[in-house]
Coordinates of C-alpha atoms and ligand atoms in Angstrom, one line a residue:
M8 CA 7.6 4.6 -2.8
C9 CA 9.1 6.8 -5.6
G10 CA 8.1 6.2 -9.2
I11 CA 10.1 5.5 -12.3
V12 CA 9.0 6.0 -15.9
G13 CA 10.9 5.6 -19.2
Y14 CA 10.2 5.9 -22.9
V15 CA 11.9 5.0 -26.2
G16 CA 9.9 5.1 -29.4
N17 CA 8.8 7.6 -32.0
K18 CA 6.5 9.8 -29.9
N19 CA 7.3 12.7 -27.7
A20 CA 9.0 11.3 -24.6
Q21 CA 8.4 14.3 -22.4
N22 CA 4.7 13.9 -22.8
F23 CA 4.7 10.2 -21.8
L24 CA 7.1 10.8 -18.9
V25 CA 5.1 13.6 -17.3
S26 CA 1.7 11.8 -17.7
G27 CA 3.3 8.6 -16.3
L28 CA 4.7 10.5 -13.4
K29 CA 1.4 12.0 -12.6
R30 CA -0.1 8.5 -12.4
L31 CA 2.8 7.5 -10.1
E32 CA 2.8 10.6 -8.0
Y33 CA 0.9 8.8 -5.2
R34 CA 4.1 6.8 -4.6
G35 CA 6.1 9.8 -3.7
Y36 CA 5.8 13.5 -4.3
D37 CA 8.5 15.7 -2.8
S38 CA 10.4 16.3 -6.0
A39 CA 10.5 15.0 -9.6
G40 CA 12.6 15.1 -12.7
V41 CA 13.0 13.9 -16.3
V42 CA 15.8 13.7 -18.8
T43 CA 15.4 13.3 -22.5
L44 CA 18.0 12.8 -25.2
D45 CA 17.9 14.1 -28.8
Q46 CA 19.2 12.1 -31.7
E47 CA 22.8 13.3 -31.1
G48 CA 22.6 12.5 -27.5
N49 CA 22.2 16.1 -26.2
A50 CA 20.4 15.8 -22.9
T51 CA 17.6 18.1 -21.5
L52 CA 17.5 17.6 -17.7
I53 CA 14.6 19.2 -15.8
R54 CA 14.1 18.7 -12.1
A55 CA 11.9 20.5 -9.6
K56 CA 11.2 20.3 -5.9
G57 CA 7.6 19.5 -4.9
K58 CA 4.8 18.0 -7.0
I59 CA 4.7 17.1 -10.7
A60 CA 2.8 20.3 -11.3
N61 CA 6.1 22.2 -10.5
L62 CA 8.0 20.0 -12.9
E63 CA 5.4 20.7 -15.6
S64 CA 5.9 24.5 -15.1
C65 CA 9.6 24.1 -15.6
M66 CA 9.1 21.8 -18.6
A67 CA 6.9 24.5 -20.3
K68 CA 10.1 26.5 -20.8
K69 CA 12.1 23.5 -22.1
K70 CA 9.8 21.8 -24.5
R71 CA 11.6 19.1 -26.5
D72 CA 10.5 16.6 -29.2
D73 CA 13.0 14.0 -28.0
V74 CA 11.8 10.4 -28.3
I75 CA 13.8 8.8 -25.5
G76 CA 13.9 9.7 -21.8
I77 CA 13.5 8.6 -18.2
G78 CA 11.7 10.2 -15.2
H79 CA 11.2 9.9 -11.5
T80 CA 9.0 11.1 -8.7
R81 CA 10.7 11.0 -5.3
W82 CA 10.0 10.2 -1.7
A83 CA 13.1 11.3 0.0
T84 CA 15.3 8.8 1.9
H85 CA 18.8 10.3 1.6
G86 CA 18.9 14.0 1.6
E87 CA 16.1 16.5 1.9
P88 CA 13.6 17.1 -0.9
S89 CA 15.3 19.6 -3.2
E90 CA 16.1 20.1 -6.8
A91 CA 19.7 18.9 -6.3
N92 CA 18.6 15.7 -4.7
A93 CA 15.8 15.0 -7.3
H94 CA 16.4 12.3 -9.9
P95 CA 17.7 11.8 -12.6
H96 CA 21.2 12.0 -11.3
K97 CA 24.1 12.6 -13.8
A98 CA 27.6 11.2 -13.8
G99 CA 29.6 11.8 -17.0
S100 CA 27.4 10.9 -19.9
I101 CA 24.9 8.8 -17.9
Y102 CA 21.7 9.6 -16.2
L103 CA 20.0 7.4 -13.6
V104 CA 16.7 7.2 -11.8
H105 CA 16.4 4.8 -8.9
N106 CA 13.9 3.5 -6.4
G107 CA 15.2 1.7 -3.3
I108 CA 18.2 2.2 -1.1
I109 CA 21.9 1.6 -1.7
E110 CA 23.0 0.5 1.7
N111 CA 26.8 0.6 1.1
Y112 CA 26.7 4.0 -0.6
K113 CA 29.2 5.5 1.8
E114 CA 31.8 2.9 1.3
L115 CA 31.3 3.1 -2.5
K116 CA 31.4 6.9 -2.5
S117 CA 34.8 6.9 -0.7
Q118 CA 36.2 5.0 -3.7
L119 CA 34.8 7.2 -6.4
K120 CA 37.4 10.0 -6.2
N121 CA 36.8 11.3 -9.7
H122 CA 33.2 12.3 -9.4
D123 CA 32.2 15.7 -8.0
F124 CA 29.1 14.8 -6.0
K125 CA 26.3 17.4 -6.2
S126 CA 23.7 15.7 -4.1
D127 CA 23.3 13.9 -0.8
T128 CA 21.8 10.9 -2.4
D129 CA 22.8 7.2 -2.5
T130 CA 21.5 7.3 -6.1
E131 CA 24.2 9.7 -7.3
V132 CA 26.8 7.2 -5.9
L133 CA 25.3 4.5 -8.1
A134 CA 25.3 6.8 -11.1
A135 CA 29.0 7.5 -10.5
L136 CA 29.8 3.9 -10.0
I137 CA 28.1 2.9 -13.3
E138 CA 30.0 5.8 -15.0
S139 CA 33.3 4.5 -13.6
F140 CA 32.8 1.3 -15.5
Y141 CA 31.4 3.0 -18.6
Q142 CA 33.6 6.1 -19.0
D143 CA 34.7 6.1 -22.7
G144 CA 31.4 4.5 -23.8
K145 CA 33.2 1.9 -25.9
H146 CA 31.6 -1.0 -24.0
P147 CA 27.9 -1.6 -23.8
L148 CA 26.1 0.4 -21.1
V149 CA 24.4 -2.7 -19.9
N150 CA 27.8 -4.2 -19.0
A151 CA 28.7 -1.2 -17.0
V152 CA 25.4 -1.3 -15.2
V153 CA 25.9 -5.0 -14.4
Q154 CA 29.4 -4.5 -13.1
A155 CA 28.2 -1.7 -10.8
L156 CA 25.2 -3.6 -9.5
K157 CA 27.4 -6.5 -8.5
L158 CA 29.1 -4.2 -6.0
V159 CA 25.9 -2.8 -4.6
K160 CA 24.2 -3.9 -1.4
G161 CA 20.6 -2.8 -1.0
T162 CA 17.5 -2.6 -3.1
Y163 CA 16.9 -1.0 -6.5
G164 CA 14.7 -0.6 -9.4
I165 CA 16.7 1.6 -11.9
A166 CA 16.6 3.0 -15.4
V167 CA 19.7 4.4 -17.0
V168 CA 20.4 6.3 -20.3
S169 CA 23.6 7.6 -21.8
E170 CA 24.3 10.6 -24.0
K171 CA 26.6 8.2 -25.9
N172 CA 23.8 5.9 -27.0
P173 CA 20.5 7.8 -27.3
E174 CA 18.6 4.8 -28.5
E175 CA 18.5 2.5 -25.5
I176 CA 17.5 2.4 -21.9
V177 CA 19.0 -0.1 -19.4
V178 CA 16.7 -1.2 -16.5
A179 CA 17.3 -3.5 -13.6
R180 CA 15.6 -4.6 -10.4
S181 CA 16.3 -6.1 -7.1
G182 CA 13.7 -5.6 -4.4
S183 CA 11.9 -2.7 -6.2
P184 CA 9.5 -3.4 -9.0
L185 CA 10.0 -2.6 -12.7
V186 CA 7.7 -3.2 -15.6
V187 CA 8.6 -3.1 -19.3
G188 CA 5.6 -2.2 -21.5
I189 CA 5.7 -3.5 -25.1
G190 CA 4.1 -1.1 -27.5
K191 CA 4.1 -0.8 -31.3
D192 CA 7.5 0.7 -32.2
E193 CA 7.9 1.8 -28.6
T194 CA 8.9 0.5 -25.3
L195 CA 7.7 2.0 -22.1
I196 CA 9.2 1.6 -18.6
A197 CA 7.4 2.0 -15.3
S198 CA 7.8 1.0 -11.7
D199 CA 4.0 0.4 -11.6
A200 CA 1.9 -0.8 -14.4
S201 CA -0.7 2.0 -13.9
A202 CA 1.6 4.4 -15.8
L203 CA 1.3 2.1 -18.8
I204 CA -2.4 1.9 -19.0
G205 CA -3.8 3.3 -22.2
H206 CA -0.4 2.8 -24.0
T207 CA -0.1 -0.9 -24.0
K208 CA -1.6 -4.0 -22.4
R209 CA 1.5 -6.2 -22.8
A210 CA 4.3 -6.1 -20.3
I211 CA 7.2 -7.9 -18.8
Y212 CA 7.6 -7.8 -15.0
L213 CA 11.3 -8.0 -14.3
K214 CA 12.3 -10.3 -11.5
D215 CA 14.9 -9.6 -8.9
G216 CA 18.4 -10.0 -10.3
E217 CA 17.4 -9.3 -13.8
V218 CA 18.6 -6.5 -16.1
A219 CA 17.2 -5.5 -19.5
K220 CA 18.5 -3.5 -22.4
V221 CA 15.5 -2.0 -24.3
S222 CA 15.2 0.0 -27.5
K223 CA 12.0 1.0 -29.3
D224 CA 11.7 -2.5 -30.9
S225 CA 13.7 -4.9 -28.8
I226 CA 13.9 -6.0 -25.2
E227 CA 16.8 -8.2 -24.0
V228 CA 16.5 -9.6 -20.5
K229 CA 19.5 -11.2 -18.7
T230 CA 20.5 -12.1 -15.2
L231 CA 23.3 -10.2 -13.5
N232 CA 25.4 -13.3 -14.4
A233 CA 24.7 -12.7 -18.1
E234 CA 22.4 -15.7 -18.5
P235 CA 19.7 -14.9 -21.1
V236 CA 16.2 -14.9 -19.7
S237 CA 13.2 -15.7 -21.8
A238 CA 10.8 -13.3 -20.1
K239 CA 7.1 -13.9 -19.9
V240 CA 4.9 -11.4 -21.5
E241 CA 1.8 -10.7 -19.3
E242 CA -1.4 -8.8 -19.7
I243 CA -2.0 -5.6 -17.8
E244 CA -5.5 -6.1 -16.3
T245 CA -6.4 -2.6 -15.0
N246 CA -8.3 -0.2 -17.1
L247 CA -8.2 3.6 -17.4
A248 CA -11.4 4.3 -15.4
A249 CA -10.0 2.4 -12.4
I250 CA -7.2 5.0 -12.1
Q251 CA -9.3 8.1 -12.7
K252 CA -11.3 10.1 -10.1
G253 CA -14.6 9.4 -11.9
G254 CA -16.2 12.7 -10.9
Y255 CA -15.2 12.6 -7.2
D256 CA -13.2 15.4 -5.7
H257 CA -10.6 13.0 -4.3
F258 CA -9.5 9.4 -5.0
L259 CA -10.0 8.7 -1.3
L260 CA -13.7 9.5 -1.4
K261 CA -14.1 7.5 -4.7
E262 CA -12.4 4.5 -3.0
I263 CA -14.6 4.8 0.1
M264 CA -17.7 4.9 -2.1
E265 CA -16.5 2.0 -4.2
Q266 CA -16.5 -0.4 -1.3
P267 CA -19.8 -2.2 -2.1
E268 CA -18.4 -3.1 -5.6
S269 CA -14.8 -3.7 -4.5
L270 CA -15.9 -6.1 -1.7
A271 CA -18.3 -7.8 -4.1
E272 CA -15.2 -8.5 -6.3
T273 CA -13.4 -10.0 -3.3
L274 CA -16.3 -12.3 -2.8
R275 CA -17.0 -13.2 -6.4
G276 CA -17.2 -17.0 -6.9
R277 CA -15.9 -17.6 -3.4
V278 CA -19.0 -17.5 -1.2
D279 CA -21.7 -20.2 -1.7
T280 CA -24.7 -19.1 0.4
K281 CA -26.8 -22.0 -0.8
N282 CA -24.6 -24.6 0.8
N283 CA -23.0 -22.3 3.4
L284 CA -19.5 -22.8 2.1
V285 CA -16.5 -20.7 1.1
H286 CA -14.3 -21.8 -1.8
L287 CA -10.8 -20.3 -2.1
G288 CA -8.7 -21.7 -4.9
G289 CA -5.6 -19.5 -4.5
P290 CA -4.1 -20.7 -1.3
G291 CA -3.5 -24.1 -2.9
L292 CA -3.6 -26.0 0.4
S293 CA -5.2 -29.5 0.3
E294 CA -7.9 -30.5 2.9
A295 CA -5.2 -32.5 4.7
E296 CA -2.8 -29.5 4.8
L297 CA -5.6 -27.2 6.1
R298 CA -6.5 -29.7 8.8
K299 CA -3.0 -29.8 10.0
I300 CA -2.7 -26.0 10.6
K301 CA -2.2 -25.3 14.3
H302 CA -0.8 -21.8 14.2
L303 CA -1.4 -18.7 12.0
I304 CA 1.0 -15.8 11.9
V305 CA -0.5 -12.7 10.3
V306 CA 2.1 -10.2 9.0
G307 CA 1.5 -6.7 7.7
C308 CA 2.2 -3.0 8.2
G309 CA -0.2 -0.1 9.0
T310 CA -3.7 -0.7 7.8
A311 CA -2.7 -4.2 6.6
H312 CA -1.7 -5.0 10.1
Y313 CA -4.9 -3.7 11.6
A314 CA -6.9 -5.7 9.0
G315 CA -5.0 -8.8 10.1
T316 CA -5.7 -8.0 13.8
L317 CA -9.4 -7.6 13.2
A318 CA -9.5 -10.8 11.1
S319 CA -7.7 -12.7 13.8
Y320 CA -10.3 -11.7 16.4
Y321 CA -12.9 -13.2 14.1
I322 CA -11.1 -16.3 13.0
E323 CA -10.4 -17.4 16.6
Q324 CA -14.2 -17.2 17.3
F325 CA -14.7 -20.3 15.1
T326 CA -11.4 -22.1 14.8
P327 CA -10.9 -23.2 18.4
E328 CA -7.8 -25.3 17.9
I329 CA -5.7 -22.6 16.3
T330 CA -3.5 -20.0 17.9
I331 CA -3.2 -16.7 15.9
E332 CA -0.4 -14.2 16.2
T333 CA -0.6 -10.8 14.4
V334 CA 2.7 -9.1 14.0
V335 CA 4.0 -5.8 12.7
A336 CA 6.4 -6.7 9.8
S337 CA 9.1 -4.1 10.6
E338 CA 9.4 -5.6 14.1
Y339 CA 8.9 -9.3 13.3
R340 CA 11.7 -9.4 10.6
Y341 CA 14.3 -8.7 13.3
R342 CA 12.8 -10.8 16.1
Q343 CA 14.2 -14.2 16.9
A344 CA 10.7 -15.6 16.8
Y345 CA 10.2 -19.3 16.9
I346 CA 7.7 -20.5 14.3
P347 CA 5.9 -23.6 15.6
K348 CA 5.5 -26.7 13.4
D349 CA 2.3 -26.6 11.3
S350 CA 2.2 -22.8 11.1
V351 CA 0.9 -20.9 8.1
A352 CA 1.7 -17.2 7.6
L353 CA -0.7 -14.8 6.1
I354 CA 1.2 -12.1 4.3
V355 CA -1.1 -9.0 4.0
S356 CA -0.3 -6.2 1.7
Q357 CA -2.3 -4.0 -0.6
S358 CA 0.7 -3.0 -2.8
G359 CA 2.4 -6.4 -2.5
E360 CA 5.7 -4.4 -2.4
T361 CA 6.1 -3.3 1.2
A362 CA 9.8 -3.9 2.1
D363 CA 9.3 -5.0 5.7
T364 CA 6.4 -7.4 4.8
L365 CA 8.4 -8.8 1.9
A366 CA 11.4 -9.3 4.2
C367 CA 9.2 -11.3 6.7
L368 CA 7.8 -13.4 3.9
R369 CA 11.3 -14.4 2.8
E370 CA 12.4 -15.1 6.4
I371 CA 9.3 -17.2 7.1
K372 CA 9.8 -19.2 4.0
K373 CA 13.4 -19.9 5.0
Q374 CA 12.1 -21.3 8.2
G375 CA 9.9 -23.7 6.3
A376 CA 6.4 -22.4 7.0
K377 CA 3.8 -22.0 4.2
T378 CA 3.0 -18.5 3.2
I379 CA -0.3 -17.3 1.9
G380 CA -0.6 -13.8 0.3
I381 CA -3.6 -11.5 1.0
V382 CA -2.6 -9.1 -1.7
N383 CA -4.3 -6.6 -4.0
A384 CA -1.7 -5.7 -6.7
I385 CA -1.7 -8.5 -9.2
G386 CA 1.8 -9.6 -10.2
S387 CA 3.4 -7.7 -7.3
T388 CA 6.6 -9.1 -5.6
I389 CA 4.8 -10.5 -2.6
A390 CA 2.1 -12.1 -4.8
R391 CA 4.8 -13.8 -6.8
E392 CA 6.9 -15.0 -3.9
V393 CA 4.2 -16.5 -1.6
D394 CA 3.4 -20.2 -1.8
G395 CA -0.3 -19.5 -2.5
G396 CA -2.7 -16.6 -2.0
T397 CA -6.0 -14.9 -2.3
Y398 CA -6.1 -11.7 -4.3
V399 CA -8.5 -9.2 -2.8
H400 CA -9.3 -7.8 -6.3
V401 CA -10.3 -4.3 -5.2
G402 CA -8.7 -2.6 -8.2
P403 CA -6.1 0.2 -7.9
E404 CA -6.1 2.0 -4.6
I405 CA -4.6 5.4 -5.4
A406 CA -5.2 7.5 -2.3
V407 CA -2.3 7.0 0.1
A408 CA -4.7 6.2 2.9
S409 CA -6.0 2.7 2.5
T410 CA -9.8 2.2 2.7
K411 CA -11.3 -0.3 0.3
A412 CA -8.3 -2.6 0.7
F413 CA -8.8 -2.8 4.5
T414 CA -12.4 -4.0 4.2
S415 CA -11.6 -6.6 1.6
Q416 CA -8.4 -7.8 3.4
V417 CA -10.4 -8.4 6.6
I418 CA -13.0 -10.4 4.8
A419 CA -10.5 -12.3 2.6
M420 CA -8.7 -13.4 5.8
V421 CA -11.9 -14.4 7.5
M422 CA -12.8 -16.5 4.4
F423 CA -9.4 -18.2 4.7
G424 CA -10.2 -18.9 8.4
I425 CA -13.6 -20.4 7.4
T426 CA -11.8 -22.6 4.8
I427 CA -9.6 -23.9 7.6
A428 CA -12.6 -24.4 9.9
Q429 CA -14.5 -26.3 7.1
A430 CA -11.6 -28.6 6.7
K431 CA -11.3 -29.2 10.4
G432 CA -15.0 -30.1 10.5
V433 CA -16.3 -27.1 12.4
K434 CA -20.1 -27.4 12.4
N435 CA -21.8 -25.7 9.5
T436 CA -24.3 -24.1 12.0
I437 CA -21.4 -22.2 13.5
L438 CA -20.0 -21.0 10.2
R439 CA -23.3 -20.3 8.6
S440 CA -23.9 -16.9 10.2
Y441 CA -20.4 -15.7 9.2
I442 CA -21.0 -16.8 5.6
E443 CA -24.4 -15.2 5.4
E444 CA -23.2 -11.9 6.8
I445 CA -20.2 -11.9 4.5
A446 CA -22.5 -12.3 1.5
K447 CA -24.7 -9.4 2.7
L448 CA -21.9 -7.0 3.5
P449 CA -21.5 -5.3 0.1
D450 CA -25.2 -4.4 0.2
E451 CA -25.1 -3.3 3.8
I452 CA -22.2 -1.0 3.0
S453 CA -24.1 0.3 0.0
K454 CA -27.1 1.0 2.2
L455 CA -25.0 3.0 4.6
L456 CA -23.3 5.0 1.8
N457 CA -26.7 5.8 0.3
S458 CA -28.3 6.8 3.6
D459 CA -28.3 10.3 5.3
I460 CA -25.3 9.2 7.4
P461 CA -22.5 10.4 5.1
N462 CA -24.0 13.9 5.1
A463 CA -24.6 13.8 8.8
V464 CA -20.9 12.8 9.4
K465 CA -19.9 15.7 7.1
T466 CA -21.9 18.2 9.2
M467 CA -20.7 16.7 12.4
T468 CA -17.1 17.0 11.3
Q469 CA -17.2 20.8 11.2
K470 CA -17.7 20.8 15.0
Y471 CA -14.6 18.6 15.6
A472 CA -12.2 20.3 13.3
K473 CA -11.1 22.7 16.1
Y474 CA -10.0 19.8 18.4
E475 CA -6.3 18.9 18.6
H476 CA -6.6 15.2 19.6
G477 CA -8.8 12.2 19.1
I478 CA -9.1 9.0 21.1
Y479 CA -10.7 6.0 19.5
L480 CA -12.1 3.3 21.8
G481 CA -13.5 -0.1 21.4
R482 CA -13.7 -3.6 22.9
D483 CA -13.2 -6.9 21.2
V484 CA -13.6 -6.6 17.4
A485 CA -14.3 -2.9 17.8
Y486 CA -10.8 -2.4 19.2
P487 CA -8.8 -3.2 16.0
T488 CA -11.5 -1.3 14.2
A489 CA -10.7 1.7 16.4
M490 CA -7.0 1.3 15.7
E491 CA -7.7 1.5 12.0
G492 CA -10.0 4.5 12.5
A493 CA -7.3 6.4 14.4
L494 CA -4.7 5.7 11.8
K495 CA -6.9 7.1 9.1
M496 CA -7.6 10.2 11.1
K497 CA -4.0 10.9 11.9
E498 CA -2.7 10.1 8.4
I499 CA -4.9 12.5 6.5
S500 CA -6.1 15.1 9.0
Y501 CA -2.7 15.3 10.9
L502 CA -4.7 15.3 14.1
D503 CA -3.1 13.4 16.9
A504 CA -5.4 10.3 17.1
N505 CA -4.8 7.1 19.0
A506 CA -6.8 4.0 19.8
Y507 CA -7.1 2.2 23.0
A508 CA -8.8 -1.0 24.1
F509 CA -11.7 0.4 26.2
G510 CA -10.7 -1.7 29.2
E511 CA -7.2 -0.1 29.2
L512 CA -8.6 3.4 29.5
K513 CA -8.3 3.6 33.3
H514 CA -4.8 2.2 33.2
G515 CA -3.5 5.5 31.9
P516 CA -5.1 7.1 28.9
L517 CA -8.1 8.4 30.9
A518 CA -5.8 11.1 32.3
L519 CA -5.8 12.7 28.8
V520 CA -9.5 13.5 28.7
D521 CA -10.1 17.2 28.5
D522 CA -11.5 19.9 26.2
R523 CA -8.7 19.4 23.6
F524 CA -9.8 15.8 23.0
F525 CA -12.8 14.1 21.4
E526 CA -13.4 10.4 21.9
V527 CA -14.8 8.2 19.2
V528 CA -16.5 5.2 20.6
L529 CA -17.2 2.2 18.4
L530 CA -20.1 0.4 20.2
P531 CA -21.4 -2.7 18.4
K532 CA -24.2 -4.7 20.0
G533 CA -22.9 -7.9 21.5
A534 CA -21.5 -9.6 24.6
L535 CA -19.4 -6.7 25.8
Y536 CA -21.9 -4.0 25.0
E537 CA -22.9 -3.4 28.6
K538 CA -19.2 -3.2 29.7
A539 CA -18.5 -0.7 27.0
I540 CA -21.5 1.4 28.1
S541 CA -19.9 1.6 31.6
N542 CA -16.7 2.7 30.0
V543 CA -18.5 5.5 28.1
Q544 CA -20.0 6.7 31.3
E545 CA -16.5 6.9 32.8
V546 CA -15.4 9.1 30.0
L547 CA -18.6 11.3 30.2
A548 CA -18.1 11.7 34.0
R549 CA -14.7 13.3 33.3
G550 CA -16.0 15.8 30.8
G551 CA -15.2 13.9 27.6
H552 CA -16.5 14.9 24.2
V553 CA -17.9 11.6 23.0
I554 CA -19.0 10.5 19.6
V555 CA -20.7 7.1 19.6
I556 CA -21.0 5.0 16.5
T557 CA -23.4 2.1 17.3
N558 CA -26.0 -0.3 15.8
E559 CA -27.9 -0.4 19.1
E560 CA -31.1 1.5 18.5
H561 CA -31.8 2.0 22.3
F562 CA -28.5 3.7 23.0
D563 CA -29.5 6.9 24.9
L564 CA -26.5 8.2 27.0
P565 CA -26.1 12.0 26.8
V566 CA -23.0 12.0 24.5
D567 CA -22.1 14.8 22.1
D568 CA -22.9 13.0 18.9
I569 CA -24.5 9.6 18.0
V570 CA -24.2 8.0 14.6
K571 CA -26.8 5.2 14.7
I572 CA -26.5 2.6 12.0
T573 CA -29.4 0.4 10.9
T574 CA -28.0 -2.8 9.6
D575 CA -29.0 -6.4 9.4
L576 CA -25.4 -7.4 10.4
E577 CA -24.3 -8.2 13.9
I578 CA -21.0 -10.0 13.4
F579 CA -19.6 -7.6 10.8
A580 CA -21.2 -4.4 12.0
P581 CA -17.7 -3.1 12.9
I582 CA -16.8 -3.1 9.2
I583 CA -19.7 -0.7 8.6
M584 CA -18.6 1.4 11.6
N585 CA -15.2 1.6 10.0
V586 CA -16.7 3.1 6.9
I587 CA -18.0 5.9 9.1
S588 CA -14.5 6.3 10.6
Q589 CA -13.2 6.6 7.0
L590 CA -15.8 9.3 6.2
F591 CA -15.1 11.2 9.4
A592 CA -11.3 11.2 8.6
Y593 CA -12.0 12.2 5.0
N594 CA -14.2 15.1 6.0
M595 CA -11.8 16.2 8.7
A596 CA -8.9 16.3 6.1
V597 CA -11.1 18.3 3.7
A598 CA -12.2 20.7 6.5
K599 CA -8.5 21.3 7.4
G600 CA -7.6 22.0 3.7
N601 CA -5.1 19.1 3.6
N602 CA -4.0 17.2 0.6
V603 CA -6.4 14.3 1.1
D604 CA -4.9 11.9 -1.4
Q605 CA -1.3 12.7 -0.8
P606 CA -0.8 13.5 2.8
R607 CA 2.4 15.1 3.8
N608 CA 5.5 13.0 4.4
L609 CA 3.9 9.8 3.3
A610 CA 3.9 7.6 0.1
K611 CA 1.6 4.9 -1.0
S612 CA 3.9 2.0 -1.2
V613 CA 6.7 1.7 1.3
T614 CA 9.4 -0.1 -0.6
V615 CA 12.2 0.9 1.8
E616 CA 12.7 -0.1 5.4
Ligands
M6R714 O1 0.8 -1.9 0.6 P1 0.7 -2.4 2.0 O2 -0.7 -2.9 2.3 O3 1.7 -3.4 2.4 O4 0.9 -1.1 2.9 C1 1.0 -1.2 4.3 C2 1.0 0.2 4.9 O5 2.0 1.0 4.4 C3 -0.4 1.0 4.6 O6 -1.5 0.2 4.9 C4 -0.4 2.3 5.2 O7 -0.4 2.2 6.6 C5 -1.6 3.1 4.7 N1 -1.1 4.4 4.3 C6 -2.6 3.3 5.8 O8 -3.7 4.0 5.3

C-alpha cells in the first residue's frame, strides 16, 4: 500500500524514480509525486493526481538532470486523492515521502503552530515535525528525523531529503517495509525490492526501529536510540521477467496462466511420491512438537483467509485429533480469544506485509503459541517475524487480485497438515491419495489452461456481462472455493458477487434469485454431490440463471451453462474449478472495460489497518 522510491548517485534521478514508481504502482495508484535536488539544493517538485502516467506527462515539462531525489505512489488514507495530498510533502527545506499512518497526527499538528499546512495528510504533519527539529540545518538531518520519530505513534516507512544537504537521503521504518539497494556509486531506495531489479542485486532490508543515512557511496544504519547496526546485505532473488507482462495483455492473465509452474515451485523438493511423504523444512518443528499440536489457528485477510479456510476443510479430513479455526486477521487482532495450549498459528500472506495479519502474528507470539508463515514475499516482515515458515515461491504477484498465490497457499497449508498427520502416525494409505493428487495438480491445471475451456469461458462471459449480481454456491470444500470466486469477481468486475454455503440458501439468500442475478455453482463429485444437485434444482425452480462448474460427466440438469472439467483429480478438483472462476472474473472485468490489474479503490499490499 503506497510505494516509495529514492535515488542518490551519478545518474538521472527522475528516470529511476519514475521507472521505480511504475513498478510499485500496483501498491497504490491514486496520485504520485517526485522531488529531485540539484547540486545547490534547488528542488523540483512534481505531483499529479491519478496514475504514474499523469505524473510522467507533468515531468515532460520539468525535465531535470538532478542525481538525487525521492518519489511516491499513493493509496489515500488521510485526505482525498489530489495533487495537494500527494507526496512528497514539504516543510521548510525538507521533503518527505511516507507509507503507513501517523496515528497521533492531530495531537502533533496542534503543536506545530509555525507550519502552514497545505494538505489533509498525516504525512505533512510528520514533515513539519522533522522540520521543527531541523530548522537552521546546522545539525544532521538524521538527528532531526530521529527526534521526530520518537514522538510518533503509528507505522511508517519514510524517505527524507533536504535542500540544505543535496547529497543524502534519510530513511527509516517501523511497520512498513524499506529496502536500501547498493549499486556502484549509487544507492537506491524502495519500499519493495521489485523497484530495484535490473539496478542492483544487493540490498539491505531495514528492520523496524532502524534509521539509515545514505549517500551515493555510504549507508549508515542505526537504531532510533543511536546504536550502530551492522546491517546484513542480502541478495534480491527476483528477475526482470518475473515482473513483466511477458506478452499477456494483463498481469492477472499472466498470473492465472503461470499457475502450473508457480505451483510446481511450491512443491519442488517437498513432495516424495515414491514414498508418499511430504518434507517441509521451513516450519522447523521437531516430530515431537508436530505430534503435540492439538489446535491450529489460520490467520489471513481476503484471499489468504479463503485459502486458509479451504485448506482447513482438507486438513481436518485427515488429522482427526486437531481442531482448526480460521480467522479474519482484522477481527482476530481485537478479540479476546483464548489460545489453547499446544496451538500453532498459520500466518497466511502473499505480501508478508498485511498490517492486520502482522498484528495478529505479534499478538499470538506474545501469548506463546508457535507461528508458521505461509508467505510468498521473501524477506517480508511476516516472513522475518514468524518462528518458522513455508514460502510458497510463486514469484512476484503484481495484479492486485490474487490468483496464483491462492492456489499455492492452499496446497502449502495442506502439505503442512500432512506433515502433522505423518508425525501423528496417520496411516499412509489415508495420506497417499492427497499426496498423489498434490503431485499431479500442476499438470492438471496445465491441462485445463490448454484445453478449449478458457475460450469457452470467455465466450460465455459476454452473456453475463449485463447482469448486476452474482451468487456463488458450493458445499464442503466447494464453499470456500465459492467465496474466493465471488471475491475475485467483485474485486475486478465491480459486480456485486457473494458466496453462500449451498445449505444456507433457503435460510435467506434464495429470496434474491431473479433476472438480475446469475448463480455460479461449484459442483465437485463426492459425498455431497446429490445434496448439491437438489439445491441446484431449488434455484432452477425459482427462475435462476445457473452456471455449473463440475467434474461429473453425467451432469444433465437444464442449467444455462455448464463448464465440464475432465480431470484425474477428485480431492483437489475445486482448485481446478477455482481457476475457471478466476478466468470468468478476468473476462468479466475485460468485458466491462475495467482496469484489470489495478481495480479502483484497492491496492496490492494493505499495510494500514
Ligand atoms: O498480501 P496478503 O496475502 O496478506 O493480502 C491479503 C489480502 O489483502 C488479499 O488477498 C486481497 O484480498 C486480494 N486483493 C484478493 O484478490
